[in-house]
mmCIF file of C-alpha atoms in Angstrom:
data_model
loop_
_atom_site.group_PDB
_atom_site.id
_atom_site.type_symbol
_atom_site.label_atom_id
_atom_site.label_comp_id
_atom_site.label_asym_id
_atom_site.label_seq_id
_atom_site.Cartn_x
_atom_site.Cartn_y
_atom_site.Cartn_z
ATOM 1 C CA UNK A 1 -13.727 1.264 27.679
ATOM 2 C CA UNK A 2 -16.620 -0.256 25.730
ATOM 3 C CA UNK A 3 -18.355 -3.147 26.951
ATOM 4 C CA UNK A 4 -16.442 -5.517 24.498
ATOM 5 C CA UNK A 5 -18.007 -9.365 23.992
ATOM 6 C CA UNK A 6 -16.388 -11.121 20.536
ATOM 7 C CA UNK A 7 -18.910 -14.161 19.768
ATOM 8 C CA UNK A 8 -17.709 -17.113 20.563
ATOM 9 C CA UNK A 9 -18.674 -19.220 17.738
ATOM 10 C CA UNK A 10 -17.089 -16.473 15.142
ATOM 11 C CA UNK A 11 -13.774 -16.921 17.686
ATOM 12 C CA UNK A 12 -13.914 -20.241 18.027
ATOM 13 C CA UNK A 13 -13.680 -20.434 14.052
ATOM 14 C CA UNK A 14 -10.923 -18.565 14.233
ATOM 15 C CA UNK A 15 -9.037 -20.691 16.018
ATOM 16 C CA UNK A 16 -9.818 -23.776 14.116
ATOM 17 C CA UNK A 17 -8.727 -21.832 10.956
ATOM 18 C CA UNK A 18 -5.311 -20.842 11.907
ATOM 19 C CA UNK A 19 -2.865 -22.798 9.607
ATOM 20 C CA UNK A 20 -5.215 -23.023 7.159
ATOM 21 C CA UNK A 21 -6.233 -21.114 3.499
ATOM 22 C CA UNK A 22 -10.052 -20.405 5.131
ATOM 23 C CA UNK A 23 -8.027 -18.014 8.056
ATOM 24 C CA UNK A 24 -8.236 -14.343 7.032
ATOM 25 C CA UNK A 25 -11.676 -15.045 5.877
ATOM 26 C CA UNK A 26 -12.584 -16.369 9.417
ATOM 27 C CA UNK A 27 -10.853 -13.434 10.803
ATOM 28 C CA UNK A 28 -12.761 -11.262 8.972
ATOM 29 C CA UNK A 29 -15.921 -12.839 9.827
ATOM 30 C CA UNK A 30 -14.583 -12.244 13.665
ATOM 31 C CA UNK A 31 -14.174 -8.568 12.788
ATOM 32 C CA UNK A 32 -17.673 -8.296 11.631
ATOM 33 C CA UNK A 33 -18.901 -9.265 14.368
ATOM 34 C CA UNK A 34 -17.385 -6.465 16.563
ATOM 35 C CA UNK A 35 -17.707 -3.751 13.597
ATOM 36 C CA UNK A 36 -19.623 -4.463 10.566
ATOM 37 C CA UNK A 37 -17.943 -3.772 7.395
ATOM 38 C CA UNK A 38 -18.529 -5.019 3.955
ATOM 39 C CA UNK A 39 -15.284 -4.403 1.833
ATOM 40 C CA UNK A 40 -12.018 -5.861 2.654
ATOM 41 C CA UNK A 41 -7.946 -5.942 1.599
ATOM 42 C CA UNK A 42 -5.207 -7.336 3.535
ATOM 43 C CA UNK A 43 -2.146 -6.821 2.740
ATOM 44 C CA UNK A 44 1.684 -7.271 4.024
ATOM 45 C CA UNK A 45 3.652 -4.027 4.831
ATOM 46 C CA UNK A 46 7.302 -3.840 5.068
ATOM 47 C CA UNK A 47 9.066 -0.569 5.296
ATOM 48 C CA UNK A 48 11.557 -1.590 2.131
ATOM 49 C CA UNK A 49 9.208 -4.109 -0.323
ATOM 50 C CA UNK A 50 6.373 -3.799 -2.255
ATOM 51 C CA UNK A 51 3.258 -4.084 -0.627
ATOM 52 C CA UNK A 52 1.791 -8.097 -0.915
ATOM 53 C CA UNK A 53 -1.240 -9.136 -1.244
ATOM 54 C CA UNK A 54 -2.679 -11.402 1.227
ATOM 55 C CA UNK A 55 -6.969 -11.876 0.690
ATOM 56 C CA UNK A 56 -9.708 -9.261 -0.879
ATOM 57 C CA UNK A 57 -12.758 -10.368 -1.059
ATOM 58 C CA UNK A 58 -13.639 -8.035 -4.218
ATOM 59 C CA UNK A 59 -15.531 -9.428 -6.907
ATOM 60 C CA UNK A 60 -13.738 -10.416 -10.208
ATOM 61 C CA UNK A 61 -14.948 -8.634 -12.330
ATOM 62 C CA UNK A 62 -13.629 -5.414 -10.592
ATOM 63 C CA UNK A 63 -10.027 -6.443 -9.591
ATOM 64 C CA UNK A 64 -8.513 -4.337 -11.911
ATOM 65 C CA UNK A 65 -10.028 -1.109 -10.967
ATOM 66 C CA UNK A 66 -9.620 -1.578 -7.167
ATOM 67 C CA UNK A 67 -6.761 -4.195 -6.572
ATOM 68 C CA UNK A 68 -4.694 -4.042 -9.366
ATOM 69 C CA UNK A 69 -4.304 -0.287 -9.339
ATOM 70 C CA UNK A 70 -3.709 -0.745 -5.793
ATOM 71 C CA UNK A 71 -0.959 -2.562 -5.948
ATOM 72 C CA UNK A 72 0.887 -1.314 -9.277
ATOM 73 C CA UNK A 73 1.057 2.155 -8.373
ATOM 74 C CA UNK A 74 -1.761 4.015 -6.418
ATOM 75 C CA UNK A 75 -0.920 2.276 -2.741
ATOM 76 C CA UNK A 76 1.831 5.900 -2.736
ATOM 77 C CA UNK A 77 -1.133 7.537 -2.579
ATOM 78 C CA UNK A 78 -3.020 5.714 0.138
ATOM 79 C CA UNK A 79 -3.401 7.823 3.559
ATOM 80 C CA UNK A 80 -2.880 4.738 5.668
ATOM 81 C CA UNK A 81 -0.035 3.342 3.765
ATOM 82 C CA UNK A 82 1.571 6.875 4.357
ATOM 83 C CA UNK A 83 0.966 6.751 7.891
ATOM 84 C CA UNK A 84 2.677 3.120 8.077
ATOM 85 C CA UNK A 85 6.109 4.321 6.516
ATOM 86 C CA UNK A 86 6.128 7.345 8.157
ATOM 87 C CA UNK A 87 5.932 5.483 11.214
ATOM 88 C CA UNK A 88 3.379 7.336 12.665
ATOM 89 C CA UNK A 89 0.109 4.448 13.187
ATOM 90 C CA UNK A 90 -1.646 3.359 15.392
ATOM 91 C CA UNK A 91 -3.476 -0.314 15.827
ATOM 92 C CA UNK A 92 -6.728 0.819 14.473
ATOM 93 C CA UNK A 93 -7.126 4.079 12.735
ATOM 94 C CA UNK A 94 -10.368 5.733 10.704
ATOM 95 C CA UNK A 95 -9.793 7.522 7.327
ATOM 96 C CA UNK A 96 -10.186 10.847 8.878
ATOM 97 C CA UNK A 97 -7.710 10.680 11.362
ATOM 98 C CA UNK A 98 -5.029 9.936 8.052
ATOM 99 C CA UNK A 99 -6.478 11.701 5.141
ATOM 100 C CA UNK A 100 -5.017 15.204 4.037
ATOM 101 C CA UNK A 101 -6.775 18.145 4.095
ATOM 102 C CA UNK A 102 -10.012 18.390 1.689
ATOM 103 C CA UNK A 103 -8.968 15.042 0.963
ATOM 104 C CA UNK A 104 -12.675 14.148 -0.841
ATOM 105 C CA UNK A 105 -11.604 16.912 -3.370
ATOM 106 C CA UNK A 106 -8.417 15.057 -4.357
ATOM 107 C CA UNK A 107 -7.749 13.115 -7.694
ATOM 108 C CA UNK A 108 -6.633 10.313 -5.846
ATOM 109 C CA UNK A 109 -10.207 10.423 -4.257
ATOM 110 C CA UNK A 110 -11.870 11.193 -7.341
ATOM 111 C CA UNK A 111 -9.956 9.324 -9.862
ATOM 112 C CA UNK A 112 -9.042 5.899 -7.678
ATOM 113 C CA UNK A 113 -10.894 6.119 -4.041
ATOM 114 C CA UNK A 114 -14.075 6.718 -6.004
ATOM 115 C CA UNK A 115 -13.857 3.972 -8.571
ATOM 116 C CA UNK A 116 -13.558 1.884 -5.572
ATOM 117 C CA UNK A 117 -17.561 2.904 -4.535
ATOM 118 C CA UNK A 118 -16.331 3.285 -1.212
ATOM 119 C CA UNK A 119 -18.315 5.605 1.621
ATOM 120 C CA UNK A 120 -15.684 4.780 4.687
ATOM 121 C CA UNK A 121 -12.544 2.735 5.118
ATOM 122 C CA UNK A 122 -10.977 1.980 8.646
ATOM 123 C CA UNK A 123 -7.396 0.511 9.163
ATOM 124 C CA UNK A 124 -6.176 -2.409 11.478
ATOM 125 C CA UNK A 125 -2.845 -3.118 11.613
ATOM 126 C CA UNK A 126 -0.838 -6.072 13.216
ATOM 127 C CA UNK A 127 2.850 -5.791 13.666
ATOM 128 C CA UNK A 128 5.062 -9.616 13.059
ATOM 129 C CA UNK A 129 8.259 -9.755 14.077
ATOM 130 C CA UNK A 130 9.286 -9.224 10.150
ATOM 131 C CA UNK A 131 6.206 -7.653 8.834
ATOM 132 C CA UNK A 132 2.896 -5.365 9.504
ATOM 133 C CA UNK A 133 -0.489 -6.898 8.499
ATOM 134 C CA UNK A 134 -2.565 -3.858 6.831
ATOM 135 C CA UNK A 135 -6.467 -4.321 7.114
ATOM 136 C CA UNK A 136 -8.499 -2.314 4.841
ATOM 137 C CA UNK A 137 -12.312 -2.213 6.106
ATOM 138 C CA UNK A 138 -14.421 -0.743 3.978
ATOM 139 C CA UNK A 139 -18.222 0.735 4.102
ATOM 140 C CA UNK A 140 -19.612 1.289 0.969
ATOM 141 C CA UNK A 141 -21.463 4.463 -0.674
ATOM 142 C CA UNK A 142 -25.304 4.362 1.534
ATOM 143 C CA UNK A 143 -23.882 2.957 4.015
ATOM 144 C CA UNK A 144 -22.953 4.723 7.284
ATOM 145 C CA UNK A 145 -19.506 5.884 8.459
ATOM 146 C CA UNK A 146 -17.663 4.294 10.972
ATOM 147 C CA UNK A 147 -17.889 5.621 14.845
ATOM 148 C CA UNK A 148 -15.961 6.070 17.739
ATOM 149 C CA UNK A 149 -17.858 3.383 19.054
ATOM 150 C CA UNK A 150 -16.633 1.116 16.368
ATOM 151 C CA UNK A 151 -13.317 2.433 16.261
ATOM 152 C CA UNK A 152 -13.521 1.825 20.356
ATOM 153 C CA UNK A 153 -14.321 -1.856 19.996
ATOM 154 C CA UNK A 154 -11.835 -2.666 17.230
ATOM 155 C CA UNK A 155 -8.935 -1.229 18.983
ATOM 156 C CA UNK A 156 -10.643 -3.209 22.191
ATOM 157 C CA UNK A 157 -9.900 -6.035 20.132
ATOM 158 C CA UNK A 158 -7.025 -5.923 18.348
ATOM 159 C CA UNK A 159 -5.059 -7.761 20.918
ATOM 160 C CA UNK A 160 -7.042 -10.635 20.225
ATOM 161 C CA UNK A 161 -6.681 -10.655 16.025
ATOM 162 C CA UNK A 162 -2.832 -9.901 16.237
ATOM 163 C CA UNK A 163 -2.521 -12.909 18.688
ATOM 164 C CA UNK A 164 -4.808 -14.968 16.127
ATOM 165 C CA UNK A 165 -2.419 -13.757 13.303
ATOM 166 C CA UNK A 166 0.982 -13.945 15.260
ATOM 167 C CA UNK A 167 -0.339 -17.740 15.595
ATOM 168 C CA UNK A 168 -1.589 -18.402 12.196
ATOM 169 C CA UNK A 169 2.028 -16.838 10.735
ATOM 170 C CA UNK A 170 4.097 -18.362 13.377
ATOM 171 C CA UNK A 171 6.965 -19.477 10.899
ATOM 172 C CA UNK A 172 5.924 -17.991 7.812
ATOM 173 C CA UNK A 173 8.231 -15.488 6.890
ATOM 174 C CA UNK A 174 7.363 -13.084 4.442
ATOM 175 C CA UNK A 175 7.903 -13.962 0.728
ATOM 176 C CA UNK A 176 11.808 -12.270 -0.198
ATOM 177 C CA UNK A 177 11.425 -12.970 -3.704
ATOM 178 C CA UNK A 178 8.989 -9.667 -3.258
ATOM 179 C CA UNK A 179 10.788 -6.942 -5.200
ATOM 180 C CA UNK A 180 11.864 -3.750 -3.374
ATOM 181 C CA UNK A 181 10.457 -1.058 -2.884
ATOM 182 C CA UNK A 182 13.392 1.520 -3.995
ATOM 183 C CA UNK A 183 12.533 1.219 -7.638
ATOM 184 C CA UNK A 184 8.944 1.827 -7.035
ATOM 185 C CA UNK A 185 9.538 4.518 -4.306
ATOM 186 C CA UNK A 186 7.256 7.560 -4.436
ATOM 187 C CA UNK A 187 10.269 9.946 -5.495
ATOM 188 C CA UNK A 188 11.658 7.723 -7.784
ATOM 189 C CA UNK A 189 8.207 7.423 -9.664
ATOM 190 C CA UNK A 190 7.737 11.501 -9.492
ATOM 191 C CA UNK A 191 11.628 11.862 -10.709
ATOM 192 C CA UNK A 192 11.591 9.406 -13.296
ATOM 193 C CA UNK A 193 7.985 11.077 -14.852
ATOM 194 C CA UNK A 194 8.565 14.383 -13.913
ATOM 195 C CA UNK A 195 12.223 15.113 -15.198
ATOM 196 C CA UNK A 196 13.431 18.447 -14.381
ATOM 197 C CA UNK A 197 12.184 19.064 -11.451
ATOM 198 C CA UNK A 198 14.420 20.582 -8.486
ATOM 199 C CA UNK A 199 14.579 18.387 -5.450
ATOM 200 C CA UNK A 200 12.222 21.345 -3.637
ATOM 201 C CA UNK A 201 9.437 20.668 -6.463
ATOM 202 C CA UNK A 202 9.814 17.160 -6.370
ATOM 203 C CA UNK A 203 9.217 17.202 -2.628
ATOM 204 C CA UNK A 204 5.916 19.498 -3.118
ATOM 205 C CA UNK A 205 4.430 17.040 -6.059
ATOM 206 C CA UNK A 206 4.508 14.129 -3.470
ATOM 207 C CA UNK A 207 2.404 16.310 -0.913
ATOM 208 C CA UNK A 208 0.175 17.440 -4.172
ATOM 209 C CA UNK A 209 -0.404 13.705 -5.561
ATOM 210 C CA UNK A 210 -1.226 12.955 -1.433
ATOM 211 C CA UNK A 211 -3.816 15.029 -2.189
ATOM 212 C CA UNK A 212 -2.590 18.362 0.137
ATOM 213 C CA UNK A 213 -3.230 21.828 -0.410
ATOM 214 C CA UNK A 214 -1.022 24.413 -1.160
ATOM 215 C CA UNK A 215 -1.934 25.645 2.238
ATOM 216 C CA UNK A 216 -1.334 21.809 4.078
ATOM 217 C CA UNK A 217 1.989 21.795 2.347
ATOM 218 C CA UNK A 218 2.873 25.505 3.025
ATOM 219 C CA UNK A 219 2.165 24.169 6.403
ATOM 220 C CA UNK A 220 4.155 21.175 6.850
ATOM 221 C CA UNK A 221 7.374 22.436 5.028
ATOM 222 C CA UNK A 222 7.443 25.888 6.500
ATOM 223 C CA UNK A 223 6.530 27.567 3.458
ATOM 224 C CA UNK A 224 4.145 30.666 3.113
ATOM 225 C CA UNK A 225 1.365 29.721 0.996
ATOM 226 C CA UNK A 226 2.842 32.274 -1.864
ATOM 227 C CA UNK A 227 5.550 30.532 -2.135
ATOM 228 C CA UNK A 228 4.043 26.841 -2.609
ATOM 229 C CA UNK A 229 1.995 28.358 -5.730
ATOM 230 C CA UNK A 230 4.783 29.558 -7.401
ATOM 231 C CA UNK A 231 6.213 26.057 -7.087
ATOM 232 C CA UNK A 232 2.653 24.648 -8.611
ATOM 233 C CA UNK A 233 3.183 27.026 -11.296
ATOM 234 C CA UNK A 234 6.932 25.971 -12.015
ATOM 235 C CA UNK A 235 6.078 22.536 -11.658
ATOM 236 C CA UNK A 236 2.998 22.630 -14.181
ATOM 237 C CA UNK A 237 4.955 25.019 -16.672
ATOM 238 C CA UNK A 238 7.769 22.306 -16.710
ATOM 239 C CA UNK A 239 6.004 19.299 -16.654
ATOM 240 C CA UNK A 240 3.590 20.633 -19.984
ATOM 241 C CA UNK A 241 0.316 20.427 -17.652
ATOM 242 C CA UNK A 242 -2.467 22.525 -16.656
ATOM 243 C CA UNK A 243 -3.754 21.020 -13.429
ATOM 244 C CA UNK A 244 -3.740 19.080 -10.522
ATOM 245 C CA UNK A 245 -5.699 16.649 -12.011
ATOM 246 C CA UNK A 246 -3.091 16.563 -15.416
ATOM 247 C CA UNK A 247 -0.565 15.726 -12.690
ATOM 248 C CA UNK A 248 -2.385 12.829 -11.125
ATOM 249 C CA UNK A 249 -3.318 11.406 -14.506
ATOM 250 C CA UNK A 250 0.740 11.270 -15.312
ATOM 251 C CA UNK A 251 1.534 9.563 -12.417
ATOM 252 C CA UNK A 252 -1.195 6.737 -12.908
ATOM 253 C CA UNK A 253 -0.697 6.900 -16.305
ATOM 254 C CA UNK A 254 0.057 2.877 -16.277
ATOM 255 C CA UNK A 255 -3.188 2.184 -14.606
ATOM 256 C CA UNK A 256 -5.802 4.543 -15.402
#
């Protein structure tokens, strides 16, 4: 256990904020303070909407190449969102710990992540009674990656920002006029682009757009490796492309 000690005055701010617009920046500034971090997203995670936006703190000039293709398609993509619907997260997580394999290799990384000048992102999520709060805390390219250390005094103080939050949103449900998320599902997306494919290939082009190999996905569907390329070879043949990168381009072929 790390020797944890939030400042006061940052806290204290905090506190006075809940209720108010100025409160996820305060929070924010709280975070800081326990794990430095210049880029940041919030957003509002429910298993069956569309992610919503919440605060960013990105400049304006930029918001279409990092929020806006965020939030119209490429959040599928994200490792962290993935984790969240799949259930499988935990209070504070580091990229590593979510990414696929060879993940800086990816389109999504080089297409989208990139764009975003990012060297590092870290997760913190807070679960409402209706809703999950989704932190994105980003370190950007020169700057260093996050450590255990910081990892170790985040999740240290987690209990303290999700009390902060459960306070601030005490009675503010989550917008339902959000649309849901079953038009804009992953597999709806690859089936409505990607016509033709069997329900097998369809499965393998959401692991392939994840950014997994053929040797993660051979992996996690209890395929041999052959077999996965023959599917990448079906797929491409049907779909009229070449490459991996062809395929990403389709499916953010609204944004890019």
């Amino acid at each position: 256990m790390t020797q944890l000690a939030l400042s006061t005055p940052d806290l204290a701010q905090a506190i006075r904020a809940i209720g108010t617009p100025g409160f996820m920046s305060a929070l924010l500034d709280l975070m800081r303070t326990v794990a430095p971090f210049r880029g940041a997203f919030v957003s509002r995670l429910r298993p069956s909407r569309l992610p919503e936006h919440l605060y960013d703190n990105v400049r304006q000039e930029r918001r279409s190449v990092v929020v806006d293709r965020w939030l119209d398609r490429a959040w599928l993509l994200d490792p962290f969102v993935v984790s969240y619907l799949s259930g499988r997260f935990d209070p504070v997580m580091v990229l590593e710990e979510v990414a696929p394999d060879r993940f800086s290799q990816t389109d999504y990384y080089n297409i989208y992540y990139r764009s975003v000048r990012l060297k590092d992102e870290l997760a913190v999520f807070v679960t409402l009674p209706e809703s999950t709060l989704f932190f994105s805390l980003g370190r950007l390219i020169g700057e260093t990656r996050f450590s255990r250390k910081d990892r170790a005094r985040l999740l240290e103080a987690q209990p303290v920002f999700a009390s902060l939050c459960e306070q601030h949103f005490h009675g503010k449900a989550p917008r339902h006029t959000e649309p849901t998320m079953g038009s804009a599902s992953l597999e709806v997306l690859i089936r409505d682009l990607c016509g033709g494919l069997t329900n097998r290939e369809i499965e393998i082009v959401q692991y392939l757009l994840r950014g997994h190999s053929s040797q993660s996905i051979a992996l996690v569907l209890d395929l041999s490796p052959a077999t996965v390329k023959v599917h990448r070879k079906n797929i491409y043949r049907k779909l009229g492309i070449s490459s991996q990168s062809d395929l990403f381009s389709l499916f953010l072929q609204s944004v890019i």
